[in-house]
Short mmCIF file of C-alpha atoms and ligand atoms in Angstrom, two decimals:
data_model
loop_
_atom_site.label_atom_id
_atom_site.label_comp_id
_atom_site.label_asym_id
_atom_site.label_seq_id
_atom_site.Cartn_x
_atom_site.Cartn_y
_atom_site.Cartn_z
CA MET A 23 92.65 140.89 87.74
CA GLN A 24 95.06 142.58 85.33
CA SER A 25 97.94 140.29 84.50
CA ASN A 26 100.82 142.73 84.68
CA ASP A 27 99.70 145.03 87.49
CA HIS A 28 102.43 145.24 90.12
CA ALA A 29 104.48 142.61 88.28
CA ASN A 30 107.64 144.69 88.71
CA LYS A 31 107.10 145.46 92.40
CA LEU A 32 107.82 143.84 95.72
CA TYR A 33 104.96 143.31 98.16
CA ILE A 34 105.98 144.59 101.60
CA ASP A 35 103.76 145.64 104.50
CA GLY A 36 100.63 145.48 102.34
CA GLN A 37 102.08 147.79 99.63
CA TRP A 38 103.40 147.17 96.14
CA VAL A 39 106.78 148.92 96.23
CA ASN A 40 109.93 149.27 94.16
CA ALA A 41 113.10 147.46 95.12
CA ASP A 42 115.48 149.73 97.08
CA SER A 43 117.79 149.79 94.08
CA GLY A 44 114.90 150.65 91.73
CA ALA A 45 116.15 147.84 89.50
CA THR A 46 114.09 145.23 87.72
CA PHE A 47 115.01 142.08 85.80
CA ASP A 48 113.52 140.50 82.70
CA VAL A 49 111.47 137.32 82.75
CA PHE A 50 111.46 135.03 79.71
CA ASN A 51 109.26 132.37 78.17
CA PRO A 52 111.42 129.20 78.15
CA ALA A 53 109.58 127.88 75.07
CA ASN A 54 110.71 130.69 72.76
CA GLY A 55 113.12 132.94 74.67
CA GLU A 56 110.77 135.94 74.41
CA LYS A 57 110.60 138.45 77.22
CA ILE A 58 107.22 138.24 78.96
CA GLY A 59 107.64 140.76 81.75
CA GLU A 60 109.80 142.27 84.46
CA ALA A 61 110.13 141.69 88.18
CA ALA A 62 111.59 143.88 90.92
CA ASP A 63 115.21 143.04 91.66
CA GLY A 64 115.15 142.90 95.44
CA SER A 65 118.24 142.60 97.60
CA GLY A 66 119.27 142.17 101.22
CA SER A 67 117.92 145.56 102.32
CA ASP A 68 114.51 144.77 100.81
CA ALA A 69 114.49 141.42 102.61
CA ALA A 70 115.30 143.21 105.88
CA ARG A 71 112.41 145.67 105.32
CA ALA A 72 110.05 142.80 104.66
CA ILE A 73 111.19 140.93 107.77
CA GLU A 74 110.57 144.02 109.90
CA ALA A 75 107.07 144.36 108.43
CA ALA A 76 106.42 140.69 109.18
CA GLN A 77 107.66 141.11 112.74
CA LYS A 78 105.45 144.19 113.25
CA ALA A 79 102.38 142.29 112.00
CA PHE A 80 103.10 139.11 113.93
CA GLY A 81 101.53 139.93 117.31
CA GLN A 82 98.20 140.97 115.88
CA TRP A 83 97.99 138.11 113.38
CA ALA A 84 98.91 135.51 115.99
CA GLY A 85 96.34 137.10 118.29
CA LEU A 86 93.43 136.55 115.90
CA THR A 87 91.30 133.52 116.53
CA ALA A 88 92.03 130.49 114.39
CA HIS A 89 88.55 130.96 112.90
CA GLN A 90 89.43 134.47 111.78
CA ARG A 91 92.69 133.36 110.15
CA SER A 92 90.81 130.53 108.52
CA GLU A 93 88.33 132.97 106.93
CA TYR A 94 91.17 134.79 105.18
CA LEU A 95 92.53 131.54 103.79
CA TYR A 96 89.08 130.49 102.55
CA GLU A 97 88.77 133.82 100.81
CA ALA A 98 92.18 133.36 99.16
CA TYR A 99 91.18 129.83 98.10
CA GLN A 100 88.05 131.13 96.44
CA LYS A 101 89.90 133.90 94.67
CA MET A 102 92.58 131.53 93.41
CA THR A 103 89.99 129.10 92.10
CA ALA A 104 88.15 131.94 90.38
CA ASN A 105 91.43 133.04 88.75
CA ARG A 106 92.51 129.54 87.79
CA GLU A 107 92.56 130.08 84.04
CA HIS A 108 94.46 133.36 84.23
CA LEU A 109 97.08 131.90 86.57
CA ALA A 110 97.39 128.72 84.51
CA ARG A 111 98.04 130.66 81.28
CA LEU A 112 100.67 132.79 83.02
CA MET A 113 102.31 129.62 84.37
CA THR A 114 102.51 128.03 80.92
CA GLU A 115 104.03 131.23 79.57
CA GLU A 116 106.53 131.65 82.37
CA GLN A 117 107.41 128.06 83.29
CA GLY A 118 106.54 126.17 80.10
CA LYS A 119 104.40 123.27 81.29
CA PRO A 120 101.39 122.27 79.16
CA LEU A 121 98.24 124.27 79.91
CA LYS A 122 96.37 121.24 81.24
CA ALA A 123 99.18 120.60 83.74
CA SER A 124 99.20 124.28 84.73
CA ARG A 125 95.47 124.13 85.45
CA GLY A 126 96.10 121.06 87.59
CA GLU A 127 98.87 122.82 89.47
CA VAL A 128 96.76 125.90 90.21
CA GLN A 129 94.10 123.60 91.66
CA TYR A 130 96.77 121.79 93.73
CA GLY A 131 98.05 125.19 94.91
CA ALA A 132 94.53 126.31 95.88
CA ASP A 133 94.01 123.01 97.72
CA PHE A 134 96.67 124.02 100.26
CA LEU A 135 94.78 127.24 101.01
CA LEU A 136 91.60 125.23 101.59
CA TRP A 137 93.25 122.45 103.59
CA TYR A 138 95.01 124.87 105.95
CA ALA A 139 91.91 127.06 106.28
CA GLU A 140 90.49 123.93 107.87
CA GLU A 141 93.58 122.78 109.79
CA ALA A 142 93.95 126.25 111.36
CA LYS A 143 91.02 125.33 113.57
CA ARG A 144 92.57 122.06 114.71
CA VAL A 145 95.75 123.25 116.40
CA TYR A 146 95.08 121.44 119.65
CA GLY A 147 97.13 121.54 122.81
CA LYS A 148 96.81 118.89 125.50
CA THR A 149 96.86 118.21 129.21
CA ILE A 150 99.17 115.57 130.68
CA PRO A 151 98.63 113.67 133.95
CA ALA A 152 101.19 115.11 136.37
CA PRO A 153 103.25 113.11 138.90
CA ARG A 154 102.07 115.21 141.89
CA SER A 155 98.46 115.56 143.01
CA ASP A 156 98.87 119.34 143.37
CA GLN A 157 100.37 119.71 139.91
CA ARG A 158 98.82 120.18 136.45
CA PHE A 159 100.56 120.05 133.08
CA MET A 160 99.23 121.88 130.06
CA VAL A 161 100.80 121.99 126.57
CA LEU A 162 100.16 124.92 124.23
CA ARG A 163 100.95 125.09 120.52
CA GLN A 164 102.03 128.55 119.44
CA PRO A 165 103.24 130.04 116.14
CA VAL A 166 107.04 130.08 115.80
CA GLY A 167 107.15 133.72 114.64
CA VAL A 168 108.42 135.26 111.41
CA VAL A 169 109.02 132.71 108.64
CA ALA A 170 111.38 133.16 105.69
CA ALA A 171 110.56 131.00 102.66
CA ILE A 172 112.37 130.21 99.41
CA THR A 173 110.64 128.39 96.54
CA PRO A 174 111.70 126.82 93.19
CA TRP A 175 110.51 127.45 89.62
CA ASN A 176 109.22 124.00 88.70
CA TYR A 177 105.90 124.35 90.58
CA PRO A 178 105.70 128.13 90.83
CA VAL A 179 102.25 128.40 92.43
CA SER A 180 101.78 125.29 94.55
CA MET A 181 105.23 125.48 96.17
CA VAL A 182 104.30 129.01 97.32
CA THR A 183 100.92 128.11 98.84
CA ARG A 184 102.34 124.89 100.35
CA LYS A 185 104.41 127.18 102.61
CA VAL A 186 102.28 130.32 102.94
CA ALA A 187 99.01 128.56 103.82
CA PRO A 188 100.22 126.49 106.80
CA ALA A 189 102.41 129.35 108.08
CA LEU A 190 99.50 131.79 108.08
CA ALA A 191 97.10 129.19 109.48
CA ALA A 192 99.46 128.60 112.41
CA GLY A 193 99.60 132.34 113.16
CA CYS A 194 103.03 133.04 111.67
CA THR A 195 103.84 135.89 109.31
CA ILE A 196 106.02 135.27 106.27
CA VAL A 197 108.50 136.72 103.78
CA LEU A 198 108.83 134.69 100.58
CA LYS A 199 111.47 134.78 97.86
CA PRO A 200 110.38 132.90 94.73
CA ALA A 201 112.73 131.54 92.06
CA GLU A 202 114.18 134.09 89.65
CA ALA A 203 112.80 132.15 86.66
CA THR A 204 109.17 132.40 87.84
CA PRO A 205 108.58 135.59 89.85
CA LEU A 206 105.43 136.56 87.94
CA CYS A 207 103.42 133.56 89.18
CA ALA A 208 104.43 134.46 92.75
CA VAL A 209 103.33 138.07 92.23
CA GLU A 210 99.90 136.79 91.11
CA VAL A 211 99.60 134.61 94.21
CA PHE A 212 100.41 137.60 96.45
CA LYS A 213 97.87 139.73 94.60
CA ILE A 214 95.31 137.11 95.54
CA LEU A 215 96.43 137.21 99.20
CA HIS A 216 96.15 141.02 99.12
CA GLU A 217 92.69 140.91 97.54
CA ALA A 218 91.61 138.36 100.15
CA GLY A 219 92.20 141.12 102.71
CA ILE A 220 95.12 139.50 104.53
CA PRO A 221 96.41 142.32 106.78
CA ALA A 222 99.50 144.39 105.92
CA GLY A 223 102.81 142.73 106.82
CA VAL A 224 101.40 139.23 107.27
CA ALA A 225 102.57 137.97 103.87
CA ASN A 226 105.46 139.69 102.06
CA LEU A 227 107.11 138.98 98.71
CA VAL A 228 110.69 139.80 97.72
CA THR A 229 111.61 138.85 94.15
CA ALA A 230 115.31 138.93 93.22
CA LEU A 231 117.55 138.01 90.32
CA ASN A 232 120.42 137.08 92.62
CA PRO A 233 119.09 134.91 95.44
CA ALA A 234 122.19 134.80 97.67
CA PRO A 235 121.97 138.25 99.36
CA VAL A 236 118.31 137.67 100.24
CA GLY A 237 119.14 134.18 101.51
CA GLU A 238 121.92 135.62 103.68
CA VAL A 239 119.56 138.11 105.31
CA PHE A 240 117.04 135.30 105.87
CA VAL A 241 119.59 133.26 107.81
CA GLN A 242 121.32 136.16 109.58
CA ASN A 243 118.37 138.28 110.69
CA PRO A 244 117.49 137.24 114.25
CA LEU A 245 113.83 138.20 113.75
CA VAL A 246 113.44 135.21 111.41
CA ARG A 247 112.62 132.20 113.58
CA LYS A 248 111.98 129.66 110.87
CA LEU A 249 113.41 129.05 107.41
CA THR A 250 111.55 126.89 104.93
CA PHE A 251 113.21 126.01 101.64
CA THR A 252 112.31 123.99 98.56
CA GLY A 253 115.03 123.51 95.98
CA SER A 254 118.28 121.69 95.39
CA THR A 255 120.10 119.72 98.07
CA GLU A 256 123.21 121.80 97.39
CA VAL A 257 121.55 125.12 98.26
CA GLY A 258 119.55 123.51 101.08
CA LYS A 259 122.78 122.53 102.81
CA ILE A 260 124.18 126.08 102.56
CA LEU A 261 121.01 127.51 104.10
CA ALA A 262 120.86 124.83 106.82
CA GLU A 263 124.45 125.63 107.84
CA GLY A 264 123.63 129.33 108.03
CA ALA A 265 120.41 128.77 109.98
CA ALA A 266 122.25 126.59 112.49
CA ARG A 267 124.25 129.61 113.68
CA GLN A 268 121.09 131.01 115.32
CA VAL A 269 119.46 127.64 115.86
CA LYS A 270 116.61 128.67 113.58
CA ARG A 271 114.03 126.03 112.88
CA ILE A 272 114.25 124.73 109.32
CA SER A 273 112.22 122.71 106.84
CA LEU A 274 113.94 121.48 103.69
CA GLU A 275 112.27 119.96 100.63
CA LEU A 276 115.23 119.01 98.46
CA GLY A 277 116.20 116.91 95.48
CA GLY A 278 115.22 113.34 94.75
CA HIS A 279 116.40 110.29 92.85
CA ALA A 280 113.33 108.12 92.81
CA PRO A 281 113.53 104.40 92.03
CA PHE A 282 110.60 102.98 90.04
CA ILE A 283 110.54 99.19 90.50
CA VAL A 284 108.56 96.87 88.24
CA PHE A 285 108.34 93.34 89.64
CA GLU A 286 107.80 90.22 87.54
CA ASP A 287 104.37 89.66 89.10
CA SER A 288 103.00 92.98 87.74
CA ASP A 289 101.47 93.75 84.37
CA PRO A 290 104.36 95.27 82.35
CA VAL A 291 101.98 97.20 80.08
CA HIS A 292 100.19 98.82 83.00
CA ALA A 293 103.51 99.60 84.71
CA ALA A 294 104.95 101.09 81.50
CA LYS A 295 101.93 103.38 81.20
CA GLY A 296 102.44 104.57 84.80
CA ALA A 297 106.19 105.04 84.31
CA ALA A 298 105.69 107.09 81.12
CA LEU A 299 103.15 109.36 82.80
CA ILE A 300 105.16 110.13 85.93
CA LYS A 301 108.66 110.20 84.41
CA PHE A 302 107.79 112.84 81.82
CA LEU A 303 105.52 114.94 84.02
CA ASN A 304 106.71 118.56 83.85
CA THR A 305 109.39 117.42 81.35
CA GLY A 306 110.98 115.38 84.13
CA GLN A 307 111.54 118.54 86.19
CA THR A 308 109.82 117.16 89.25
CA CYS A 309 111.45 116.26 92.55
CA ILE A 310 109.49 112.98 92.69
CA SER A 311 110.37 112.09 89.08
CA PRO A 312 111.58 108.47 88.65
CA ASN A 313 115.33 108.65 88.05
CA ARG A 314 116.06 104.92 87.97
CA ILE A 315 113.55 102.54 86.43
CA PHE A 316 114.27 98.97 87.60
CA VAL A 317 112.52 96.28 85.59
CA HIS A 318 112.67 92.54 86.30
CA ARG A 319 114.67 90.88 83.54
CA SER A 320 111.88 88.40 82.74
CA ILE A 321 109.44 91.17 81.69
CA MET A 322 111.96 93.63 80.26
CA ALA A 323 110.97 93.06 76.62
CA PRO A 324 107.20 93.73 76.95
CA PHE A 325 107.91 96.66 79.31
CA ILE A 326 110.31 98.36 76.90
CA ARG A 327 108.02 97.73 73.93
CA GLU A 328 105.09 99.50 75.61
CA PHE A 329 107.23 102.22 77.21
CA LYS A 330 108.95 103.06 73.93
CA SER A 331 105.68 103.16 72.05
CA ARG A 332 104.18 105.59 74.56
CA VAL A 333 107.25 107.80 74.89
CA SER A 334 107.92 108.10 71.18
CA ARG A 335 104.34 109.30 70.64
CA MET A 336 104.72 112.18 73.15
CA LEU A 337 104.52 115.61 71.51
CA THR A 338 107.10 118.22 72.48
CA GLY A 339 106.52 121.95 72.06
CA SER A 340 104.80 125.02 73.43
CA GLY A 341 102.49 124.21 76.32
CA PHE A 342 99.76 126.23 74.61
CA GLU A 343 99.57 123.79 71.67
CA ASP A 344 96.95 121.06 71.72
CA GLY A 345 98.31 117.60 72.36
CA VAL A 346 101.71 118.75 73.65
CA SER A 347 102.73 116.87 76.79
CA ILE A 348 106.44 117.80 76.94
CA GLY A 349 107.39 121.45 77.39
CA PRO A 350 110.83 123.07 77.40
CA LEU A 351 113.55 122.65 79.99
CA VAL A 352 113.97 125.69 82.20
CA ASP A 353 117.27 126.94 80.79
CA ASN A 354 120.42 126.12 78.89
CA ALA A 355 122.19 124.72 81.96
CA ALA A 356 119.37 122.18 82.39
CA LEU A 357 119.71 121.20 78.73
CA GLN A 358 123.47 120.72 79.11
CA LYS A 359 123.06 118.58 82.23
CA VAL A 360 120.68 116.27 80.37
CA GLN A 361 123.00 116.06 77.37
CA GLN A 362 125.95 115.27 79.62
CA GLN A 363 124.12 112.47 81.46
CA VAL A 364 122.93 110.91 78.19
CA SER A 365 126.34 110.98 76.51
CA ASP A 366 128.03 109.62 79.65
CA ALA A 367 125.54 106.72 79.75
CA LEU A 368 125.98 105.98 76.03
CA ASP A 369 129.78 106.12 76.34
CA GLN A 370 129.61 103.58 79.16
CA GLY A 371 127.48 101.09 77.22
CA ALA A 372 123.83 102.13 77.68
CA ALA A 373 121.54 101.55 74.67
CA LEU A 374 119.44 104.37 73.21
CA VAL A 375 115.83 103.17 72.88
CA CYS A 376 114.44 106.50 71.63
CA GLY A 377 115.13 110.24 71.75
CA GLY A 378 118.63 111.27 72.79
CA ARG A 379 118.92 114.68 71.14
CA ARG A 380 118.09 118.32 71.47
CA LEU A 381 115.08 119.33 69.34
CA THR A 382 115.65 122.28 67.03
CA GLU A 383 113.17 121.86 64.15
CA ASP A 384 110.01 124.02 63.77
CA ASN A 385 111.46 126.90 65.83
CA LEU A 386 112.10 124.64 68.83
CA ASP A 387 115.70 125.93 68.81
CA ARG A 388 114.33 129.17 70.32
CA GLY A 389 113.62 127.25 73.53
CA HIS A 390 115.37 124.51 75.50
CA PHE A 391 113.71 121.39 74.13
CA TYR A 392 115.04 117.87 74.49
CA ALA A 393 113.41 114.79 72.96
CA PRO A 394 111.79 112.42 75.47
CA THR A 395 114.50 109.82 75.84
CA VAL A 396 114.70 106.20 76.96
CA LEU A 397 118.00 104.49 77.80
CA SER A 398 118.28 100.77 78.56
CA ASP A 399 121.19 98.72 79.95
CA VAL A 400 121.96 101.45 82.45
CA THR A 401 124.42 100.48 85.23
CA PRO A 402 125.33 101.96 88.63
CA GLN A 403 128.63 103.34 87.24
CA MET A 404 126.83 105.89 85.08
CA LEU A 405 126.25 109.50 86.16
CA ILE A 406 122.51 109.16 85.61
CA PHE A 407 122.37 106.40 88.21
CA ARG A 408 123.72 108.81 90.87
CA GLU A 409 122.72 112.35 89.90
CA GLU A 410 119.24 113.84 89.79
CA THR A 411 118.47 114.37 86.07
CA PHE A 412 115.62 116.89 86.21
CA GLY A 413 114.88 116.29 82.55
CA PRO A 414 113.04 113.98 80.12
CA VAL A 415 115.37 110.98 80.27
CA ALA A 416 114.25 107.55 81.52
CA PRO A 417 117.12 105.17 82.42
CA ILE A 418 116.15 101.48 82.60
CA ILE A 419 118.07 98.95 84.66
CA ALA A 420 117.45 95.17 84.72
CA PHE A 421 117.28 93.24 88.01
CA ASP A 422 116.84 89.59 89.01
CA SER A 423 115.71 89.47 92.65
CA GLU A 424 113.85 91.45 95.30
CA GLU A 425 116.90 91.65 97.59
CA GLU A 426 119.08 92.92 94.76
CA VAL A 427 116.65 95.64 93.67
CA LEU A 428 116.00 96.79 97.23
CA ALA A 429 119.73 97.28 97.77
CA LEU A 430 120.10 99.11 94.44
CA ALA A 431 117.08 101.33 95.12
CA ASN A 432 118.31 102.30 98.58
CA ASP A 433 121.84 102.93 97.29
CA THR A 434 121.50 106.72 97.20
CA ASN A 435 121.90 109.68 99.53
CA TYR A 436 118.48 110.92 98.44
CA GLY A 437 115.22 109.65 99.95
CA LEU A 438 112.21 111.50 98.58
CA ALA A 439 109.92 109.26 96.50
CA ALA A 440 109.92 105.62 95.34
CA TYR A 441 107.45 103.61 93.27
CA ILE A 442 106.77 99.90 93.08
CA TYR A 443 104.57 97.85 90.80
CA THR A 444 103.61 94.43 92.12
CA ASN A 445 100.50 92.31 92.50
CA ASN A 446 101.94 90.47 95.50
CA LEU A 447 100.54 92.04 98.67
CA SER A 448 103.24 90.68 100.98
CA ARG A 449 105.97 91.97 98.69
CA ALA A 450 104.25 95.38 98.51
CA MET A 451 104.24 95.60 102.30
CA ARG A 452 107.86 94.41 102.59
CA MET A 453 109.02 97.03 100.11
CA PHE A 454 106.89 99.79 101.66
CA GLU A 455 108.61 99.13 104.96
CA ALA A 456 112.16 98.65 103.65
CA LEU A 457 112.56 101.49 101.12
CA ASN A 458 114.29 104.51 102.68
CA PHE A 459 112.09 107.14 101.07
CA GLY A 460 109.47 109.51 102.47
CA ILE A 461 106.81 108.86 99.84
CA ILE A 462 106.11 105.41 98.34
CA GLY A 463 103.70 104.90 95.44
CA ILE A 464 102.45 101.30 95.36
CA ASN A 465 100.91 100.65 91.95
CA ASP A 466 100.25 104.41 92.17
CA ILE A 467 102.03 107.20 90.38
CA ASN A 468 100.42 110.14 92.16
CA PRO A 469 100.87 109.69 95.90
CA THR A 470 100.45 113.43 96.57
CA SER A 471 97.63 115.62 97.90
CA ALA A 472 97.27 118.68 100.12
CA ALA A 473 95.93 116.23 102.72
CA ALA A 474 99.03 113.99 102.74
CA PRO A 475 102.50 114.57 104.27
CA PHE A 476 105.08 115.23 101.56
CA GLY A 477 108.81 115.18 102.20
CA GLY A 478 112.05 113.29 102.11
CA MET A 479 114.50 111.33 104.19
CA GLN A 480 118.32 111.55 104.14
CA GLU A 481 119.58 114.36 101.86
CA SER A 482 116.12 114.89 100.37
CA GLY A 483 115.13 117.00 103.31
CA LEU A 484 113.79 117.64 106.76
CA GLY A 485 110.19 118.03 107.78
CA ARG A 486 106.96 117.54 105.87
CA GLU A 487 104.61 119.77 103.90
CA GLY A 488 100.90 119.15 103.43
CA GLY A 489 98.62 117.14 105.66
CA ARG A 490 98.39 117.47 109.41
CA GLU A 491 102.21 117.44 109.58
CA GLY A 492 102.54 120.55 107.40
CA ILE A 493 101.21 122.93 110.06
CA GLU A 494 103.35 121.34 112.81
CA GLU A 495 106.42 122.82 111.11
CA TYR A 496 105.20 126.32 112.07
CA LEU A 497 104.27 125.58 115.69
CA GLU A 498 106.22 125.67 118.92
CA THR A 499 105.33 123.45 121.85
CA LYS A 500 105.10 125.16 125.23
CA LEU A 501 104.68 123.30 128.50
CA GLY A 502 102.99 124.89 131.50
CA GLY A 503 103.50 123.27 134.92
CA PHE A 504 100.98 124.57 137.49
CA SER A 505 101.13 124.03 141.25
CA ILE A 506 97.62 124.42 142.57
P1 NAD B 14 117.85 125.83 93.44
O1 NAD B 14 118.26 125.28 94.75
O2 NAD B 14 118.86 126.32 92.52
O3 NAD B 14 116.82 127.04 93.64
C1 NAD B 14 115.71 126.94 94.49
C2 NAD B 14 115.48 128.28 95.13
O4 NAD B 14 116.62 128.62 95.90
C3 NAD B 14 115.28 129.43 94.14
O5 NAD B 14 114.36 130.34 94.68
C4 NAD B 14 116.66 130.07 94.10
O6 NAD B 14 116.61 131.43 93.76
C5 NAD B 14 117.08 129.89 95.54
N1 NAD B 14 118.54 129.95 95.75
C6 NAD B 14 119.53 129.50 94.95
N2 NAD B 14 120.73 129.75 95.51
C7 NAD B 14 120.49 130.37 96.70
C8 NAD B 14 121.31 130.88 97.73
N3 NAD B 14 122.64 130.81 97.68
N4 NAD B 14 120.70 131.45 98.80
C9 NAD B 14 119.37 131.52 98.87
N5 NAD B 14 118.54 131.07 97.93
C10 NAD B 14 119.08 130.48 96.85
O7 NAD B 14 116.96 124.70 92.81
P2 NAD B 14 116.22 124.71 91.41
O8 NAD B 14 117.13 124.19 90.39
O9 NAD B 14 115.59 126.03 91.15
O10 NAD B 14 115.05 123.71 91.73
C11 NAD B 14 115.13 122.38 91.44
C12 NAD B 14 115.47 121.58 92.68
O11 NAD B 14 114.41 121.71 93.62
C13 NAD B 14 115.60 120.12 92.37
O12 NAD B 14 116.69 119.56 93.06
C14 NAD B 14 114.29 119.55 92.90
O13 NAD B 14 114.34 118.19 93.21
C15 NAD B 14 114.03 120.42 94.08
N6 NAD B 14 112.60 120.41 94.44
C16 NAD B 14 112.24 119.74 95.57
C17 NAD B 14 110.91 119.66 95.93
C18 NAD B 14 110.49 118.93 97.16
O14 NAD B 14 109.38 119.13 97.61
N7 NAD B 14 111.34 118.09 97.74
C19 NAD B 14 109.94 120.30 95.15
C20 NAD B 14 110.34 120.98 93.99
C21 NAD B 14 111.69 121.01 93.66
#
């Protein structure tokens, strides 16, 4: 596979085509600001073309057997796995994460193709005992129709397959708009779908520098029956309002503000290791990133000692360099948000344990690098306690009792992920049941898999991706009542 073939084209109706305007936009490496390629600058008219192609292909795709659709997804899985290294290198160049993490993400992305190749064959209906002896009830599950999808830049391959694979498995066709920072990874994924032989119009890609006109067509075009979005809560709300006008089905995977709770009965060294690994994953640009680390006052000192020692040893730089575990932030706005949250916390009395500055030495000023940072003595009045950080800053808050920390943890409009460290089984169960979050890691920092339902409560979203639940989002339920 050639890396830059078709990179500046849209993929509509099985063809690589120019945007209607003929325009393209530049794509940059966030580690050094260098241009790495171009993508087609699609707009509303391109989105409309793609939706029509998806509508035209829908009947035939939905009419295939589940086994036939499954074969295509298996083929795409195999092709993605075979191209893992190529895709991972492109991801590190375009998104910035360390190469090892990119390889892991490509595998995670491929896992969705495999999982839904299998789930396609398990879309069962049911029969229901009817109240009359001459009556029969039968329930069918059918694909919802054309799906419009919007994905973010932080996981530029797996967020695409997490939507495309279950949609296609269910018998839907799809039009996807990836984030403007990472269109090239999406182009590579669609090349794989094309090479897997997926029929024309079934999967369509519209890249765009300005997302709003494409988003408007997605919500306004009546052919779109389902909108699935991963990104910020702010944009999710705009799209949900628009989709409501036609009562379109929606799935939203939005922002998070995860609490990470370390109880006095846990090993503070083990917990600090877990917190350092998950907090700084993808430079903190992860929706399930801990955003408030609550540590019981009695073990604060050993926790901070271990946490600081681990964090201050983390290497920041280009994801292609050996040993680097912290890449760049996506852009200047992300850097400014981090700086603002850190200075607000320091102004209000937080203590700087390590980091706390932009990194500019050794050419790092060419990218958006921020030192991995730990703040202690953080309080609920600070911005960082309320706002998603999406950067490499770990705020630590002391607590004294289980009731107090539960109330603090649940004191947010978000509800995506939460983590607890405890060796007390009853407490683990109590917290698992009482935390208002969709994903709870219990002595576990990686509660994610293609096989498991991922998603948030409250303003973190609607619906689930992955697992059995992920395909349900693309299915309608139809009841048949038969008099016999
Ligand atoms: P964002 O909302 O700015 O962008 C996400 C996507 O929406 C991009 O494709 C963007 O082009 C598009 N978009 C932006 N404005 C739009 C508009 N008006 N109409 C249509 N589309 C529009 O978010 P971001 O900063 O790129 O991504 C980070 C956010 O995503 C964080 O809040 C993070 O928590 C969230 N996220 C959530 C999950 C999850 O599964 N819950 C996963 C990854 C990221």
